[in-house]
Coordinates of C-alpha atoms and ligand atoms in Angstrom, one line a residue:
M1 CA 10.0 34.6 44.7
E2 CA 12.5 32.2 45.8
S3 CA 13.6 31.1 42.0
S4 CA 14.0 34.5 40.9
L5 CA 16.1 35.6 43.9
M6 CA 18.2 32.4 43.1
S7 CA 18.8 33.5 39.3
V8 CA 19.9 36.8 40.5
Q9 CA 22.4 35.3 42.7
T10 CA 23.7 33.1 39.9
A11 CA 24.0 35.9 37.5
A12 CA 26.0 37.3 39.9
I13 CA 28.0 34.5 40.2
F14 CA 28.7 34.2 36.3
L15 CA 29.2 37.8 35.2
T16 CA 31.1 40.6 36.3
L17 CA 30.5 44.0 35.3
F18 CA 32.5 46.8 35.2
S19 CA 31.3 50.2 34.7
Q20 CA 32.9 53.5 34.8
C21 CA 32.3 57.1 33.4
V22 CA 35.2 58.8 31.4
N23 CA 35.5 62.5 31.3
G24 CA 32.0 62.6 32.7
K25 CA 30.7 62.3 29.3
D26 CA 31.2 58.9 27.6
C27 CA 30.2 55.7 29.8
V28 CA 32.0 52.6 29.2
C29 CA 30.6 49.1 30.1
E30 CA 32.6 46.0 30.2
L31 CA 30.8 42.7 30.6
N32 CA 32.7 39.6 31.4
N33 CA 30.9 36.2 31.2
L34 CA 32.9 33.8 33.4
Q35 CA 31.0 30.6 32.1
G36 CA 32.2 30.6 28.3
P37 CA 30.1 30.7 25.1
F38 CA 26.8 28.7 25.0
P39 CA 27.6 25.3 23.8
T40 CA 25.0 25.6 20.9
D41 CA 26.7 22.1 19.2
K42 CA 25.4 20.0 22.2
L43 CA 22.1 21.5 22.1
N44 CA 21.9 20.4 18.5
T45 CA 23.2 17.2 19.0
V46 CA 20.4 16.8 21.5
Y47 CA 17.4 17.8 19.1
N48 CA 18.9 15.6 16.2
D49 CA 19.0 12.5 18.7
A50 CA 15.8 13.2 19.6
S51 CA 14.0 13.4 16.5
Q52 CA 16.0 10.0 15.2
C53 CA 14.5 8.2 18.1
S54 CA 11.0 8.7 17.3
K55 CA 11.6 8.1 13.8
S56 CA 13.3 5.1 14.0
I57 CA 10.9 3.6 16.5
I58 CA 7.5 4.5 15.1
S59 CA 7.9 4.2 11.2
T60 CA 9.6 1.0 10.5
E61 CA 9.4 -1.5 13.6
L62 CA 5.8 -1.3 14.7
T63 CA 4.5 -1.7 11.1
E64 CA 6.6 -4.8 10.6
L65 CA 5.3 -6.3 13.5
D66 CA 1.9 -5.6 12.9
S67 CA 1.9 -7.0 9.3
L68 CA 3.9 -10.2 10.9
M69 CA 1.0 -10.8 13.3
L70 CA -1.4 -10.5 10.9
G71 CA 0.1 -13.3 8.4
L72 CA 0.6 -15.4 11.5
Q73 CA -3.0 -15.1 12.5
R74 CA -4.1 -16.0 9.2
R75 CA -2.0 -18.9 8.7
L76 CA -3.2 -20.4 12.0
E77 CA -6.7 -19.9 10.8
Q78 CA -5.8 -21.8 7.5
L79 CA -4.3 -24.7 9.5
E80 CA -7.4 -24.7 11.8
E81 CA -9.2 -25.1 8.4
S82 CA -7.2 -27.6 6.9
L83 CA -7.0 -29.9 10.1
S84 CA -10.8 -29.9 10.2
V85 CA -10.8 -31.1 6.5
L86 CA -8.3 -33.8 7.2
E87 CA -10.3 -35.0 10.2
K88 CA -13.5 -35.6 7.8
E89 CA -11.0 -37.2 5.1
D90 CA -9.2 -39.2 7.5
D91 CA -10.2 -42.6 6.1
G92 CA -6.6 -43.7 5.5
D93 CA -6.5 -43.2 1.7
L94 CA -4.5 -41.2 -0.5
Y95 CA -6.8 -38.2 -0.2
G96 CA -6.0 -38.0 3.9
A97 CA -2.2 -38.2 2.7
V98 CA -2.2 -35.4 0.5
S99 CA -4.3 -33.3 3.3
L100 CA -1.5 -34.2 5.8
R101 CA 1.0 -33.2 3.4
I102 CA -0.4 -29.7 3.3
I103 CA -0.6 -29.4 6.7
E104 CA 2.8 -30.0 7.1
L105 CA 3.9 -27.6 5.0
E106 CA 1.2 -25.1 6.7
L107 CA 3.2 -26.0 10.0
A108 CA 6.7 -25.2 8.0
E109 CA 5.4 -21.7 7.2
I110 CA 4.0 -21.0 10.4
L111 CA 7.3 -21.9 12.3
E112 CA 9.0 -19.7 9.7
L113 CA 6.9 -16.8 10.6
M114 CA 7.2 -17.4 14.3
E115 CA 10.8 -17.3 13.9
K116 CA 10.9 -14.4 12.1
L117 CA 8.7 -12.8 14.8
N118 CA 10.9 -14.0 17.3
N119 CA 13.7 -11.8 15.4
T120 CA 11.6 -8.9 14.7
M121 CA 10.8 -8.7 18.8
T122 CA 14.6 -9.3 19.8
F123 CA 15.6 -6.4 17.4
N124 CA 12.9 -4.4 18.9
M125 CA 14.0 -5.0 22.5
E126 CA 17.3 -4.3 21.5
L127 CA 16.3 -1.0 19.9
S128 CA 14.4 0.0 23.0
E129 CA 17.2 -0.4 24.9
L130 CA 19.5 1.5 23.1
T131 CA 16.8 4.1 23.2
T132 CA 16.5 4.2 27.0
N133 CA 20.3 4.7 26.9
K134 CA 20.1 7.5 24.5
L135 CA 17.0 9.0 26.6
K136 CA 19.3 9.0 29.6
S137 CA 21.9 10.7 28.2
M138 CA 20.0 13.3 26.6
S139 CA 18.4 14.1 29.7
K140 CA 21.7 14.5 31.2
N141 CA 22.8 16.6 28.6
M142 CA 19.8 18.8 28.8
K143 CA 20.3 19.3 32.7
E144 CA 24.1 20.6 31.9
L145 CA 22.8 23.0 29.2
E146 CA 19.8 24.2 31.6
T147 CA 22.5 25.8 33.9
Y148 CA 23.4 28.0 30.6
D149 CA 20.0 29.3 30.3
I150 CA 20.2 32.0 33.0
S151 CA 18.1 34.5 30.8
Q152 CA 16.0 31.7 29.8
V153 CA 16.9 31.9 26.3
V154 CA 15.9 28.4 25.0
S155 CA 12.5 28.7 26.7
K156 CA 11.7 32.0 25.2
E157 CA 12.5 31.2 21.9
R158 CA 10.4 27.9 22.2
E159 CA 7.5 30.0 23.5
N160 CA 8.5 32.2 20.0
L161 CA 7.9 29.1 17.9
R162 CA 4.8 28.1 19.4
M163 CA 3.4 31.6 19.1
K164 CA 4.7 31.6 15.1
R165 CA 3.1 28.4 14.5
A166 CA -0.3 29.1 16.3
L167 CA -0.2 32.4 14.0
A168 CA 0.4 30.8 10.8
E169 CA -2.3 28.0 11.6
C170 CA -4.7 31.1 12.6
Q171 CA -4.1 32.9 8.9
K172 CA -4.5 29.4 7.3
E173 CA -7.9 29.0 8.8
L174 CA -8.6 32.6 7.9
E175 CA -7.7 32.1 4.3
A176 CA -9.0 28.3 4.1
T177 CA -12.1 27.8 1.5
P178 CA -14.9 26.3 2.9
P179 CA -14.2 22.3 3.3
P180 CA -15.2 19.9 0.7
P181 CA -18.1 18.0 1.2
T182 CA -17.1 15.2 3.8
R183 CA -19.3 12.8 1.8
R184 CA -17.3 10.0 0.1
P185 CA -18.4 8.8 -2.9
G186 CA -20.4 5.1 -3.4
H187 CA -23.3 3.5 -3.5
C188 CA -22.5 0.0 -1.9
P189 CA -25.5 -1.5 -0.6
Q190 CA -23.2 -2.2 2.6
G191 CA -22.6 1.2 3.0
Q192 CA -19.6 3.8 1.8
F193 CA -16.2 2.3 1.1
I194 CA -14.2 4.5 3.7
N195 CA -10.8 2.2 4.6
M196 CA -8.4 -0.5 3.8
E197 CA -7.6 -3.2 6.1
G198 CA -4.7 -5.3 5.9
P199 CA -2.6 -7.0 4.6
R200 CA -5.0 -9.9 5.6
T201 CA -3.2 -12.4 3.6
Y202 CA 0.5 -12.5 1.8
T203 CA 2.5 -15.2 0.3
L204 CA 4.7 -15.4 -2.4
N205 CA 3.6 -16.7 -5.8
P206 CA 4.4 -20.3 -6.5
Y207 CA 6.6 -19.3 -9.4
G208 CA 9.2 -17.3 -7.2
T209 CA 10.3 -14.0 -7.0
S210 CA 11.8 -13.6 -10.4
Y211 CA 8.3 -12.6 -11.7
P212 CA 7.3 -9.3 -10.4
Y213 CA 4.5 -9.4 -12.7
G214 CA 1.0 -11.2 -12.3
A215 CA -2.6 -11.3 -11.8
W216 CA -4.6 -13.8 -9.2
G217 CA -7.8 -14.0 -7.3
K218 CA -11.4 -15.7 -7.1
D219 CA -13.7 -15.3 -9.7
P220 CA -16.7 -13.4 -8.4
K221 CA -19.1 -14.8 -10.5
P222 CA -17.9 -18.7 -10.5
A223 CA -19.2 -21.6 -12.3
L224 CA -21.1 -24.2 -10.6
G225 CA -18.5 -26.4 -8.6
K226 CA -15.7 -24.1 -9.0
E227 CA -16.8 -21.3 -6.0
D228 CA -13.6 -21.9 -3.8
M229 CA -11.1 -22.2 -6.8
Y230 CA -8.5 -19.5 -7.0
W231 CA -6.7 -18.7 -10.7
L232 CA -3.2 -17.2 -11.3
V233 CA -1.4 -15.8 -14.1
V234 CA 2.0 -14.8 -14.0
L235 CA 3.6 -13.1 -16.8
T236 CA 6.3 -15.8 -17.4
S237 CA 7.7 -14.3 -20.6
S238 CA 9.8 -11.2 -20.6
N239 CA 7.6 -9.9 -17.4
V240 CA 5.1 -8.8 -20.4
Y241 CA 3.3 -12.1 -21.7
A242 CA 1.4 -15.2 -20.4
N243 CA -0.4 -17.9 -22.4
Y244 CA -2.1 -19.8 -19.7
I245 CA -4.1 -19.6 -16.5
T246 CA -3.4 -21.7 -13.4
H247 CA -6.3 -23.0 -11.5
Y248 CA -6.1 -24.1 -7.6
S249 CA -9.0 -25.9 -5.9
S250 CA -8.4 -24.2 -2.3
W251 CA -6.6 -21.5 -0.5
S252 CA -4.5 -24.2 1.0
T253 CA -3.6 -25.9 -2.2
L254 CA -2.6 -22.5 -3.6
M255 CA -0.3 -21.6 -0.7
V256 CA 1.7 -24.8 -1.2
N257 CA 1.4 -25.1 -5.1
V258 CA -0.6 -28.7 -4.8
G259 CA -2.5 -30.0 -7.6
P260 CA -2.6 -26.9 -10.1
T261 CA -4.8 -27.4 -13.1
Y262 CA -4.0 -25.1 -16.7
S263 CA -6.1 -23.6 -19.3
Y264 CA -4.0 -22.7 -22.2
I265 CA -4.9 -20.0 -24.7
S266 CA -2.3 -21.1 -27.0
S267 CA 0.7 -23.1 -26.8
S268 CA 3.0 -20.7 -27.9
N269 CA 4.0 -17.3 -26.1
P270 CA 3.5 -14.6 -27.3
T271 CA 1.2 -14.8 -30.4
T272 CA -2.2 -14.0 -31.2
N273 CA -4.7 -13.9 -28.2
T274 CA -2.1 -14.4 -25.6
I275 CA -2.1 -12.2 -22.6
Q276 CA -0.3 -9.2 -22.9
G277 CA 0.2 -7.0 -19.3
P278 CA -0.9 -7.9 -15.6
N279 CA -4.2 -6.3 -15.3
V280 CA -6.3 -9.3 -16.0
V281 CA -9.5 -10.3 -14.4
M282 CA -11.6 -13.5 -14.1
Y283 CA -15.5 -13.2 -14.3
G284 CA -18.0 -15.8 -15.3
D285 CA -15.6 -18.4 -15.6
A286 CA -13.9 -16.4 -18.5
L287 CA -10.4 -14.6 -18.6
Y288 CA -10.7 -11.0 -19.4
Y289 CA -7.4 -9.3 -20.4
N290 CA -5.4 -7.0 -22.9
C291 CA -4.5 -9.5 -26.0
Y292 CA -1.2 -9.4 -27.7
Y293 CA -0.2 -6.7 -29.8
T294 CA -3.7 -5.1 -30.1
A295 CA -5.8 -2.4 -28.6
S296 CA -8.6 -4.6 -27.7
V297 CA -10.1 -6.7 -24.9
C298 CA -10.2 -10.3 -25.5
R299 CA -12.0 -13.2 -23.6
F300 CA -10.7 -16.3 -23.0
N301 CA -13.7 -19.0 -22.3
V302 CA -12.2 -21.4 -19.6
T303 CA -14.7 -24.2 -20.6
D304 CA -14.7 -24.2 -24.4
K305 CA -11.4 -22.4 -25.1
S306 CA -12.8 -20.1 -27.1
V307 CA -11.6 -16.3 -27.3
T308 CA -13.7 -13.8 -28.7
N309 CA -12.9 -9.9 -28.1
T310 CA -14.1 -6.1 -28.6
P311 CA -12.0 -3.4 -30.1
L312 CA -10.9 -0.1 -28.0
P313 CA -11.8 3.5 -29.6
K314 CA -9.1 3.9 -32.4
T315 CA -7.1 6.4 -30.5
A316 CA -6.8 4.2 -27.6
S317 CA -2.9 3.8 -26.2
F318 CA -1.8 0.2 -26.4
N319 CA 1.8 -1.6 -26.4
N320 CA 3.2 0.4 -23.4
K321 CA 2.2 4.0 -24.6
A322 CA 0.5 4.8 -21.5
P323 CA 1.4 2.4 -18.8
F324 CA 0.8 3.2 -14.9
G325 CA 3.6 4.4 -12.6
H326 CA 5.4 7.0 -10.4
L327 CA 9.0 8.8 -10.4
D328 CA 11.1 5.8 -9.7
A329 CA 9.2 3.3 -12.2
A330 CA 6.8 2.6 -15.0
Y331 CA 4.8 -0.8 -14.8
T332 CA 5.3 -1.9 -18.2
Y333 CA 2.4 -2.8 -20.6
T334 CA -0.2 -1.7 -18.1
D335 CA -2.0 0.2 -20.7
L336 CA -4.9 -1.6 -20.1
D337 CA -6.7 -2.6 -16.8
L338 CA -9.5 -4.7 -16.4
A339 CA -11.6 -4.6 -13.3
T340 CA -14.4 -6.2 -11.6
D341 CA -17.2 -4.8 -9.3
E342 CA -20.8 -5.4 -8.2
S343 CA -22.1 -4.8 -11.7
G344 CA -19.4 -6.5 -13.8
V345 CA -16.4 -6.1 -16.0
W346 CA -14.8 -2.7 -16.8
V347 CA -11.9 -1.4 -18.6
I348 CA -9.4 1.5 -17.7
Y349 CA -7.3 2.9 -20.6
T350 CA -6.4 6.0 -22.3
T351 CA -7.2 8.1 -25.6
T352 CA -5.1 10.5 -27.2
E353 CA -8.4 12.2 -27.8
N354 CA -8.5 12.5 -24.0
F355 CA -4.9 13.8 -23.8
G356 CA -3.7 10.6 -22.1
N357 CA -5.8 10.9 -19.2
V358 CA -8.0 7.9 -18.2
V359 CA -11.2 6.8 -19.8
L360 CA -13.4 4.1 -18.4
S361 CA -15.8 1.5 -20.0
E362 CA -18.0 -1.0 -19.2
V363 CA -17.5 -4.3 -20.8
T364 CA -20.9 -6.0 -21.7
Q365 CA -21.1 -9.7 -21.2
G366 CA -22.7 -10.8 -24.8
V367 CA -21.2 -12.9 -27.5
P368 CA -18.7 -11.3 -28.4
P369 CA -18.2 -9.0 -25.4
S370 CA -18.6 -5.3 -26.3
L371 CA -17.8 -1.8 -24.6
G372 CA -21.0 -0.2 -23.1
R373 CA -21.0 3.1 -21.3
T374 CA -18.0 5.1 -21.7
W375 CA -16.8 7.8 -19.3
Q376 CA -13.8 10.5 -20.2
T377 CA -12.0 11.5 -17.0
S378 CA -9.1 14.2 -16.1
L379 CA -7.1 11.6 -14.1
H380 CA -3.7 11.6 -15.9
K381 CA -2.8 7.8 -16.4
R382 CA 0.8 8.2 -15.7
A383 CA 0.1 9.6 -12.3
A384 CA -1.4 6.9 -11.1
T385 CA 0.0 3.5 -10.2
N386 CA -3.3 0.9 -10.3
T387 CA -7.0 1.4 -10.8
F388 CA -9.8 -0.6 -9.2
M389 CA -13.6 -0.3 -9.1
I390 CA -16.3 -0.5 -6.2
C391 CA -19.7 -0.2 -6.4
G392 CA -19.7 1.8 -9.6
V393 CA -17.2 4.3 -8.5
L394 CA -13.3 4.3 -9.9
Y395 CA -10.4 4.3 -7.2
A396 CA -6.8 5.5 -8.5
T397 CA -3.6 4.9 -6.1
R398 CA -0.3 6.5 -6.1
F399 CA 2.7 5.6 -4.8
V400 CA 3.8 7.4 -1.6
D401 CA 6.9 5.4 -0.2
K402 CA 7.8 1.9 -0.2
D403 CA 5.6 1.0 2.9
K404 CA 2.6 2.7 1.7
E405 CA 0.2 3.3 -1.4
E406 CA -2.3 5.7 -1.0
I407 CA -5.8 5.4 -3.0
F408 CA -6.2 9.4 -3.8
Y409 CA -8.6 9.8 -6.5
S410 CA -12.6 8.5 -6.9
F411 CA -14.6 9.0 -10.4
D412 CA -18.5 8.3 -9.4
T413 CA -20.0 6.8 -12.5
V414 CA -23.3 7.8 -11.2
T415 CA -22.7 11.5 -10.4
K416 CA -19.8 12.2 -12.3
E417 CA -17.9 13.8 -9.6
E418 CA -14.4 13.2 -9.5
R419 CA -12.5 13.8 -5.9
Y420 CA -8.6 13.8 -5.8
D421 CA -8.7 14.7 -2.0
L422 CA -9.1 10.7 -0.8
K423 CA -6.2 9.9 1.6
I424 CA -6.9 5.9 2.0
Q425 CA -3.8 4.2 2.8
I426 CA -2.5 0.8 1.7
K427 CA 0.1 -0.7 3.7
K428 CA 2.1 -2.8 1.5
T429 CA 4.9 -5.2 2.2
Q430 CA 6.8 -4.9 -1.0
T431 CA 7.7 -1.8 -2.7
N432 CA 5.7 -1.6 -6.0
I433 CA 2.0 -2.9 -6.8
Q434 CA 1.6 -4.4 -10.3
Y435 CA -1.9 -5.4 -10.1
L436 CA -5.1 -4.3 -8.1
N437 CA -8.5 -5.7 -8.3
Y438 CA -11.5 -5.8 -6.1
N439 CA -13.4 -9.0 -5.5
P440 CA -17.5 -7.7 -5.3
R441 CA -18.0 -11.5 -3.7
D442 CA -15.8 -11.7 -1.0
R443 CA -15.1 -7.7 -1.0
L444 CA -11.2 -8.0 -0.8
L445 CA -8.7 -6.3 -2.9
Y446 CA -6.0 -8.4 -4.4
A447 CA -2.7 -7.2 -5.2
F448 CA 0.3 -8.6 -7.1
S449 CA 3.2 -6.8 -5.6
D450 CA 6.8 -7.7 -6.4
A451 CA 5.7 -11.4 -6.6
Y452 CA 3.9 -11.5 -3.7
M453 CA 0.3 -12.3 -3.9
V454 CA -1.5 -9.9 -0.9
T455 CA -5.2 -9.2 0.1
Y456 CA -6.8 -6.7 1.8
D457 CA -9.9 -5.8 3.7
T458 CA -12.4 -3.2 2.4
V459 CA -14.1 -1.0 5.5
Y460 CA -17.6 0.5 4.8
Q461 CA -19.2 3.0 6.9
Ligands
NAG1 C1 13.9 -16.6 20.3 O1 15.2 -16.0 19.6 C2 16.1 -16.2 20.9 C3 17.6 -15.4 20.5 O2 17.5 -15.1 19.3 C4 16.6 -17.5 21.2 O3 17.4 -18.0 22.2 C5 14.8 -18.5 21.4 O4 15.1 -19.6 21.6 C6 13.9 -18.0 20.2 N1 12.7 -18.4 20.7 C7 11.9 -19.3 19.9 C8 10.8 -19.7 20.4 O5 12.2 -19.6 18.4
NAG2 C1 -18.2 -20.4 -22.7 O1 -18.5 -21.7 -23.5 C2 -19.6 -22.0 -22.8 C3 -19.6 -23.7 -23.9 O2 -19.6 -23.1 -25.1 C4 -21.0 -21.5 -22.7 O3 -21.9 -22.1 -22.7 C5 -20.7 -20.1 -21.8 O4 -22.1 -19.4 -22.3 C6 -19.5 -19.3 -22.2 N1 -19.3 -18.3 -21.5 C7 -19.1 -17.3 -22.1 C8 -18.6 -16.2 -20.8 O5 -19.0 -17.0 -23.1

């Protein structure tokens, strides 16, 4: 009651109204707005400021802090491990000295991470101060603007927008077909794969940033005594070819590039039977890969250094004819993607017969290896950035933006069901992912991303 009385009084102050009747027939009405026109510019500025504020705070800063914290946490765990190893080994000989050196290097990396964290936090503090000031000025501006809102234009407009949105949503619900079954695909004994968490670890590959293409991981079916080993293949020639595998005895030695050993497929590169393309895997102490200039899967036996192979169908694409990619990049020579899961080794490729769509084959472990069951899918290979297998289900990723990759597709080899509606996000530390593979032994997803080696945890329901 009181407030409506006020607004009538306010209106009387700001508006003057003249009305008179001319010759008893036409009425003339003159309206003078003493307050001047409504400052739309000011309002737009406030709106823009508000949306900018929330964007800059939410999207970039929090994810960066998140991954730094995760990295730091992992490094501290490693340090603790290495320290306990040192304690056991400290008999004053050379072995202890090597461990000490590793610990020194780990400490240096931790300090570097902490400095980065400190910088990010300082930056965030400055940002939040900046934001507070912006908010103060915005609220001052809004108060000023409200004095113009005598006839409640803004609030009515807002109300209208709300109603329009509600109406649209109502319409959508009416038109929507029944939702797809919520059951996720999968037959894992540990439950259904539902999410990807991490990065759990990330580190630059020992060869440095000039080598964006590579592959790494742990053998899911390691030879006796090689359970802790890591393997690494970096495409050191033209980002396409490699002729050897680098082995590390443990996580710590991989991190600091200490004591690597090498398994050479050939002394020259590239040549017959050497590696072409990044998507290779180790399984049962052998490397499975696309061999140089042929449409076949080669297997390099690390023990006796022999190479055997199994050809793909005649219509299979190779030599960079059907690589993975997205709008801004093609991942060169990714025609063949090898993958491991609980049941063994798989190869993902395309054939002209299947119109460039993905074909999936089992690689059986005989001597020589051969192709087992094969499935044709409707997934266009160039629409995916990579693929991997978990518990007999093929998953494909696509590029969303520089911070996010999305697992959007699945093909279940048991039910043959294809899904395009998976929305499982992978947080990236670098823009592009050139290699992805799942290790059924530690249930981690291994990625090679613009020269960085990254792992993610798989989460099950
Ligand atoms: C964090 O950064 C501030 C200023 O940038 C500096 O004064 C401070 O010593 C740093 N702290 C650590 C632990 O590095
Ligand atoms: C690798 O070679 C060794 C020695 O010849 C053999 O025992 C082993 O079965 C081979 N592994 C594969 C996967 O063929």
